[in-house]
Every structure is written in structure tokens, then in C-alpha cells.
Amino acid sequence: AQSVTQLDSHVSVSEGTPVLLRCNYSSSYSPSLFWYVQHPNKGLQLLLKYTSAATLVKGINGFEAEFKKSETSFHLTKPSAHMSDAAEYFCVSTGGGNKLTFGTGTQLKVEL
Amino acid sequence: EAGVAQSPRYKIIEKRQSVAFWCNPISGHATLYWYQQILGQGPKLLIQFQNNGVVDDSQLPKDRFSAERLKGVDSTLKIQPAKLEDSAVYLCASSLVAGNTGELFFGEGSRLTVL
């Protein structure tokens, strides 16, 4: 069975500094991996997805993630944080049938 | 394009009462999902429909939860009787096709508080 582990429940950064949200996956086969973002009182929105094509995936709003099989990681990064990036971020995997397995989430706080 | 619509947005009930949530997916989306998101946790799949058939309901507590999608469009999730641990946000999502793309479109959720 596939699963994901988000290593930090809370991350705090200053506006304009880099963002790193960490995710490790566990799967017996190459998974499809995703990052979703959830702003307060809003629905979840897909940021980006990896489906065994290029290992560096670019998403919306300047976010990107790199699939590293040797480290079983799929960390989310952004070079420069903006106040509007403050939200909860979920790392997600799926092994088939479109059944998504969500991580526990990382709350990103962006300070002035 | 209209997104996934859910109602009500908020509901407060007492334990042992019943509650129903409604979801209207994006037009043309064949697959519909109900997720439960307990505070501090990631969403957990309750049930997945493909048109009006159930694809996966393995994590649906069938003694108290039920869901239907009779005409293959909108869907209703019911809880009867509710327990304190059912307090959560119930998320509805839809996708154009079933498959390994993971591109689901989510509604804003229905927040349930059970007292």
C-alpha cells in the first residue's frame, strides 16, 4: 500500500525567503504524486503532479517539486514566499483507480 | 465554469441526530468522491462513485453513513445517528474520468459539529 509522510506539521518563513515543504513517500511501485493546497475555508486545489515523466515538476504560483526515487522524496519548493502562500499543503499519492492517499498536511505561515 | 457545489457549509447537531450533505459536481464529471477531513488530519476517502455506481466504499462506516448518486449527477451523504467523532469537514470532489491522474476538483466543504 502506498502512503506519504509530511515531515513538518508547521513551517514558518519570512516573505521573500525560500519555501521548503518536505514529503516522503512509501510505495512498492512508482507512485503518482501530487501537492494540493488548501486556503482557509476554501476547497483543495491541485498545485502540481508527478506521473513518471520529468522528475522536476513545475506547478502554479511559482511552486515546483522534484521526484527523487533514491530518497523516496517529493519535496515542494518555492524560491520566494508571498503572503498569499499562507495555507495548508498536502502531499498526496495514488497507486491506481484514482484513490488518493493524503498526508497529514503542513501549515505554512508567511511573516512580514 | 462552475465549480463543485456543496451545502450546507456549516451544520451543528447533537449526537444521535441525523444530517445530510449535498454535492453537485462539475458538469460532465463522471466520478464523484466524498472525503472526511478531521481537524489536524488529511482527507480520508469515504466513498467513490463512477456515474451512479459505487467504486469504493471500503472506509465508509456503513452502520451510520450512507451515500447515493441516483441519477449519476448530484450526490447526498447522510449520517444517522451522528456521533461526536463525526465532527469534521466533509469534502466532495469530482473528476472527469476515473484513472491515475489525481486531478480532482474539490468543493469548499461542509463543516459538521456534533455536540
Short mmCIF file of C-alpha atoms in Angstrom, two decimals:
data_model
loop_
_atom_site.label_atom_id
_atom_site.label_comp_id
_atom_site.label_asym_id
_atom_site.label_seq_id
_atom_site.Cartn_x
_atom_site.Cartn_y
_atom_site.Cartn_z
CA ALA A 1 0.00 0.00 0.00
CA GLN A 2 1.16 3.50 -0.75
CA SER A 3 1.46 6.27 1.84
CA VAL A 4 3.05 9.66 2.30
CA THR A 5 4.70 11.29 5.30
CA GLN A 6 4.86 15.04 5.63
CA LEU A 7 7.79 15.71 7.88
CA ASP A 8 6.69 19.09 9.25
CA SER A 9 3.26 19.96 10.57
CA HIS A 10 4.09 23.69 10.63
CA VAL A 11 6.58 25.77 8.64
CA SER A 12 7.14 29.47 9.14
CA VAL A 13 9.08 31.66 6.69
CA SER A 14 9.57 35.35 6.07
CA GLU A 15 8.13 36.92 2.96
CA GLY A 16 10.66 36.81 0.15
CA THR A 17 12.58 33.83 1.52
CA PRO A 18 12.55 30.28 0.10
CA VAL A 19 9.91 27.72 0.99
CA LEU A 20 10.62 24.02 1.55
CA LEU A 21 7.82 21.62 2.46
CA ARG A 22 9.03 18.05 2.86
CA CYS A 23 7.29 14.86 1.81
CA ASN A 24 8.47 11.25 1.74
CA TYR A 25 6.51 8.52 0.05
CA SER A 26 6.32 4.82 0.62
CA SER A 27 5.28 2.59 -2.20
CA SER A 28 6.07 -0.79 -3.62
CA TYR A 29 5.96 0.65 -7.11
CA SER A 30 6.42 4.02 -8.78
CA PRO A 31 3.60 6.17 -7.49
CA SER A 32 1.90 9.20 -8.89
CA LEU A 33 2.47 12.10 -6.53
CA PHE A 34 0.73 15.42 -6.08
CA TRP A 35 0.70 18.52 -3.97
CA TYR A 36 -2.60 20.16 -3.11
CA VAL A 37 -3.10 23.49 -1.34
CA GLN A 38 -5.99 24.43 0.92
CA HIS A 39 -6.60 28.07 1.80
CA PRO A 40 -8.82 28.79 4.82
CA ASN A 41 -12.45 27.93 4.15
CA LYS A 42 -11.65 27.04 0.56
CA GLY A 43 -11.59 23.79 -1.37
CA LEU A 44 -8.39 21.90 -2.07
CA GLN A 45 -6.61 22.95 -5.25
CA LEU A 46 -4.08 20.98 -7.27
CA LEU A 47 -0.64 22.65 -7.26
CA LEU A 48 1.28 20.14 -9.32
CA LYS A 49 1.56 16.45 -10.15
CA TYR A 50 4.23 13.89 -10.98
CA THR A 51 3.27 10.94 -13.15
CA SER A 52 6.64 9.38 -14.11
CA ALA A 53 7.58 11.90 -16.78
CA ALA A 54 10.10 14.65 -15.89
CA THR A 55 11.33 14.38 -12.30
CA LEU A 56 11.23 18.15 -11.80
CA VAL A 57 7.64 19.29 -11.91
CA LYS A 58 6.54 22.90 -12.16
CA GLY A 59 3.20 23.94 -10.75
CA ILE A 60 1.09 27.00 -10.31
CA ASN A 61 2.09 30.14 -8.39
CA GLY A 62 5.84 29.51 -8.77
CA PHE A 63 5.89 26.21 -6.87
CA GLU A 64 7.85 23.19 -8.03
CA ALA A 65 8.70 19.75 -6.73
CA GLU A 66 11.38 17.19 -7.52
CA PHE A 67 10.79 13.46 -7.50
CA LYS A 68 13.85 11.69 -6.05
CA LYS A 69 13.50 7.95 -6.18
CA SER A 70 16.75 7.31 -4.31
CA GLU A 71 15.47 9.36 -1.37
CA THR A 72 11.76 8.46 -1.82
CA SER A 73 11.06 12.16 -1.56
CA PHE A 74 8.85 14.69 -3.31
CA HIS A 75 9.60 17.99 -1.58
CA LEU A 76 7.74 21.17 -2.55
CA THR A 77 9.76 24.36 -3.03
CA LYS A 78 9.32 27.99 -4.00
CA PRO A 79 12.20 30.46 -4.34
CA SER A 80 10.42 33.41 -2.73
CA ALA A 81 7.43 33.22 -0.41
CA HIS A 82 4.50 35.58 -0.73
CA MET A 83 1.92 36.40 1.91
CA SER A 84 -0.75 34.78 -0.25
CA ASP A 85 1.08 31.43 0.01
CA ALA A 86 -0.03 31.04 3.62
CA ALA A 87 -2.20 27.92 3.58
CA GLU A 88 -2.16 24.22 4.33
CA TYR A 89 -0.33 21.97 1.89
CA PHE A 90 -0.98 18.28 1.37
CA CYS A 91 1.30 15.75 -0.25
CA VAL A 92 -0.75 13.04 -1.93
CA SER A 93 -0.05 9.73 -3.61
CA THR A 94 -2.13 7.40 -5.69
CA GLY A 95 -1.45 3.86 -6.74
CA GLY A 96 -4.33 3.23 -9.00
CA GLY A 97 -8.01 3.77 -9.57
CA ASN A 98 -7.60 7.44 -8.69
CA LYS A 99 -7.69 6.62 -4.96
CA LEU A 100 -5.73 9.39 -3.29
CA THR A 101 -3.85 8.93 -0.02
CA PHE A 102 -3.30 12.25 1.73
CA GLY A 103 -0.52 13.20 4.09
CA THR A 104 -1.39 14.91 7.36
CA GLY A 105 -0.65 18.36 5.94
CA THR A 106 1.85 21.17 6.53
CA GLN A 107 0.62 24.55 7.66
CA LEU A 108 2.69 27.28 6.01
CA LYS A 109 2.89 30.63 7.75
CA VAL A 110 4.40 33.61 5.95
CA GLU A 111 5.54 36.54 8.07
CA LEU A 112 6.38 40.07 7.05
CA GLU B 1 -17.09 27.12 -15.40
CA ALA B 2 -18.95 26.45 -12.16
CA GLY B 3 -17.02 24.50 -9.54
CA VAL B 4 -18.14 21.75 -7.19
CA ALA B 5 -21.05 22.99 -5.10
CA GLN B 6 -21.71 21.77 -1.57
CA SER B 7 -24.35 22.58 1.01
CA PRO B 8 -24.78 23.36 3.78
CA ARG B 9 -21.42 24.98 4.53
CA TYR B 10 -21.90 24.62 8.27
CA LYS B 11 -24.07 22.37 10.41
CA ILE B 12 -24.29 21.92 14.16
CA ILE B 13 -26.26 18.99 15.56
CA GLU B 14 -26.48 17.00 18.74
CA LYS B 15 -25.25 13.42 18.94
CA ARG B 16 -27.74 10.81 17.78
CA GLN B 17 -29.36 13.29 15.39
CA SER B 18 -29.16 12.91 11.63
CA VAL B 19 -27.67 15.16 8.98
CA ALA B 20 -27.42 15.21 5.20
CA PHE B 21 -24.95 16.90 2.90
CA TRP B 22 -25.45 17.62 -0.76
CA CYS B 23 -22.93 17.87 -3.57
CA ASN B 24 -23.25 18.92 -7.18
CA PRO B 25 -20.11 18.10 -9.18
CA ILE B 26 -18.72 19.93 -12.16
CA SER B 27 -20.90 19.33 -15.18
CA GLY B 28 -19.80 16.27 -17.13
CA HIS B 29 -17.62 14.81 -14.39
CA ALA B 30 -18.37 11.11 -14.15
CA THR B 31 -16.51 10.42 -10.93
CA LEU B 32 -17.59 11.81 -7.56
CA TYR B 33 -15.90 11.40 -4.20
CA TRP B 34 -16.78 12.10 -0.58
CA TYR B 35 -13.91 12.71 1.82
CA GLN B 36 -13.89 13.21 5.58
CA GLN B 37 -11.33 15.64 6.97
CA ILE B 38 -10.94 15.60 10.73
CA LEU B 39 -9.14 18.57 12.26
CA GLY B 40 -5.38 18.12 12.03
CA GLN B 41 -5.59 15.22 9.58
CA GLY B 42 -5.56 14.79 5.84
CA PRO B 43 -8.76 14.00 3.99
CA LYS B 44 -9.85 10.36 4.07
CA LEU B 45 -11.88 8.83 1.25
CA LEU B 46 -15.33 7.69 2.34
CA ILE B 47 -16.85 6.71 -0.98
CA GLN B 48 -16.20 6.98 -4.71
CA PHE B 49 -18.88 6.87 -7.40
CA GLN B 50 -18.44 6.28 -11.10
CA ASN B 51 -21.63 7.67 -12.63
CA ASN B 52 -24.30 6.20 -10.33
CA GLY B 53 -22.33 3.11 -9.28
CA VAL B 54 -20.14 2.71 -6.20
CA VAL B 55 -16.46 2.06 -6.99
CA ASP B 56 -15.04 2.12 -3.47
CA ASP B 57 -16.81 2.41 -0.12
CA SER B 58 -14.37 0.38 1.93
CA GLN B 59 -13.86 3.14 4.50
CA LEU B 60 -17.47 4.21 4.82
CA PRO B 61 -18.91 3.34 8.27
CA LYS B 62 -21.97 1.70 6.82
CA ASP B 63 -23.76 1.32 10.13
CA ARG B 64 -24.32 5.07 10.23
CA PHE B 65 -23.18 6.60 6.94
CA SER B 66 -24.92 6.27 3.60
CA ALA B 67 -24.45 7.95 0.25
CA GLU B 68 -26.24 7.92 -3.04
CA ARG B 69 -25.90 9.31 -6.53
CA LEU B 70 -29.12 8.11 -8.06
CA LYS B 71 -29.01 9.88 -11.42
CA GLY B 72 -25.25 9.96 -11.77
CA VAL B 73 -25.06 13.70 -11.19
CA ASP B 74 -25.51 15.16 -7.70
CA SER B 75 -24.99 13.18 -4.54
CA THR B 76 -26.12 13.10 -0.92
CA LEU B 77 -24.17 11.90 2.09
CA LYS B 78 -26.17 11.08 5.21
CA ILE B 79 -25.13 10.37 8.77
CA GLN B 80 -27.65 8.75 11.11
CA PRO B 81 -27.21 8.70 14.04
CA ALA B 82 -24.29 11.09 14.42
CA LYS B 83 -21.52 10.57 16.95
CA LEU B 84 -19.15 13.09 18.48
CA GLU B 85 -16.26 11.70 16.43
CA ASP B 86 -18.11 12.55 13.21
CA SER B 87 -17.24 16.21 13.74
CA ALA B 88 -15.25 17.01 10.61
CA VAL B 89 -15.31 18.74 7.26
CA TYR B 90 -16.96 16.66 4.57
CA LEU B 91 -15.42 17.35 1.19
CA CYS B 92 -16.92 16.49 -2.13
CA ALA B 93 -14.73 16.20 -5.21
CA SER B 94 -15.23 15.29 -8.83
CA SER B 95 -13.07 14.30 -11.77
CA LEU B 96 -13.70 13.99 -15.47
CA VAL B 97 -12.64 10.38 -15.66
CA ALA B 98 -11.55 7.69 -13.25
CA GLY B 99 -7.90 6.95 -13.64
CA ASN B 100 -4.49 7.63 -12.25
CA THR B 101 -4.32 11.36 -12.89
CA GLY B 102 -5.22 12.53 -9.39
CA GLU B 103 -6.68 15.73 -10.76
CA LEU B 104 -9.69 16.11 -8.53
CA PHE B 105 -11.70 19.29 -8.16
CA PHE B 106 -12.89 19.92 -4.62
CA GLY B 107 -15.81 21.84 -3.20
CA GLU B 108 -15.39 24.14 -0.21
CA GLY B 109 -16.66 21.50 2.18
CA SER B 110 -19.42 21.11 4.74
CA ARG B 111 -18.26 21.59 8.31
CA LEU B 112 -20.12 19.40 10.80
CA THR B 113 -20.02 19.93 14.54
CA VAL B 114 -21.60 17.23 16.71
CA LEU B 115 -22.31 18.29 20.30
#
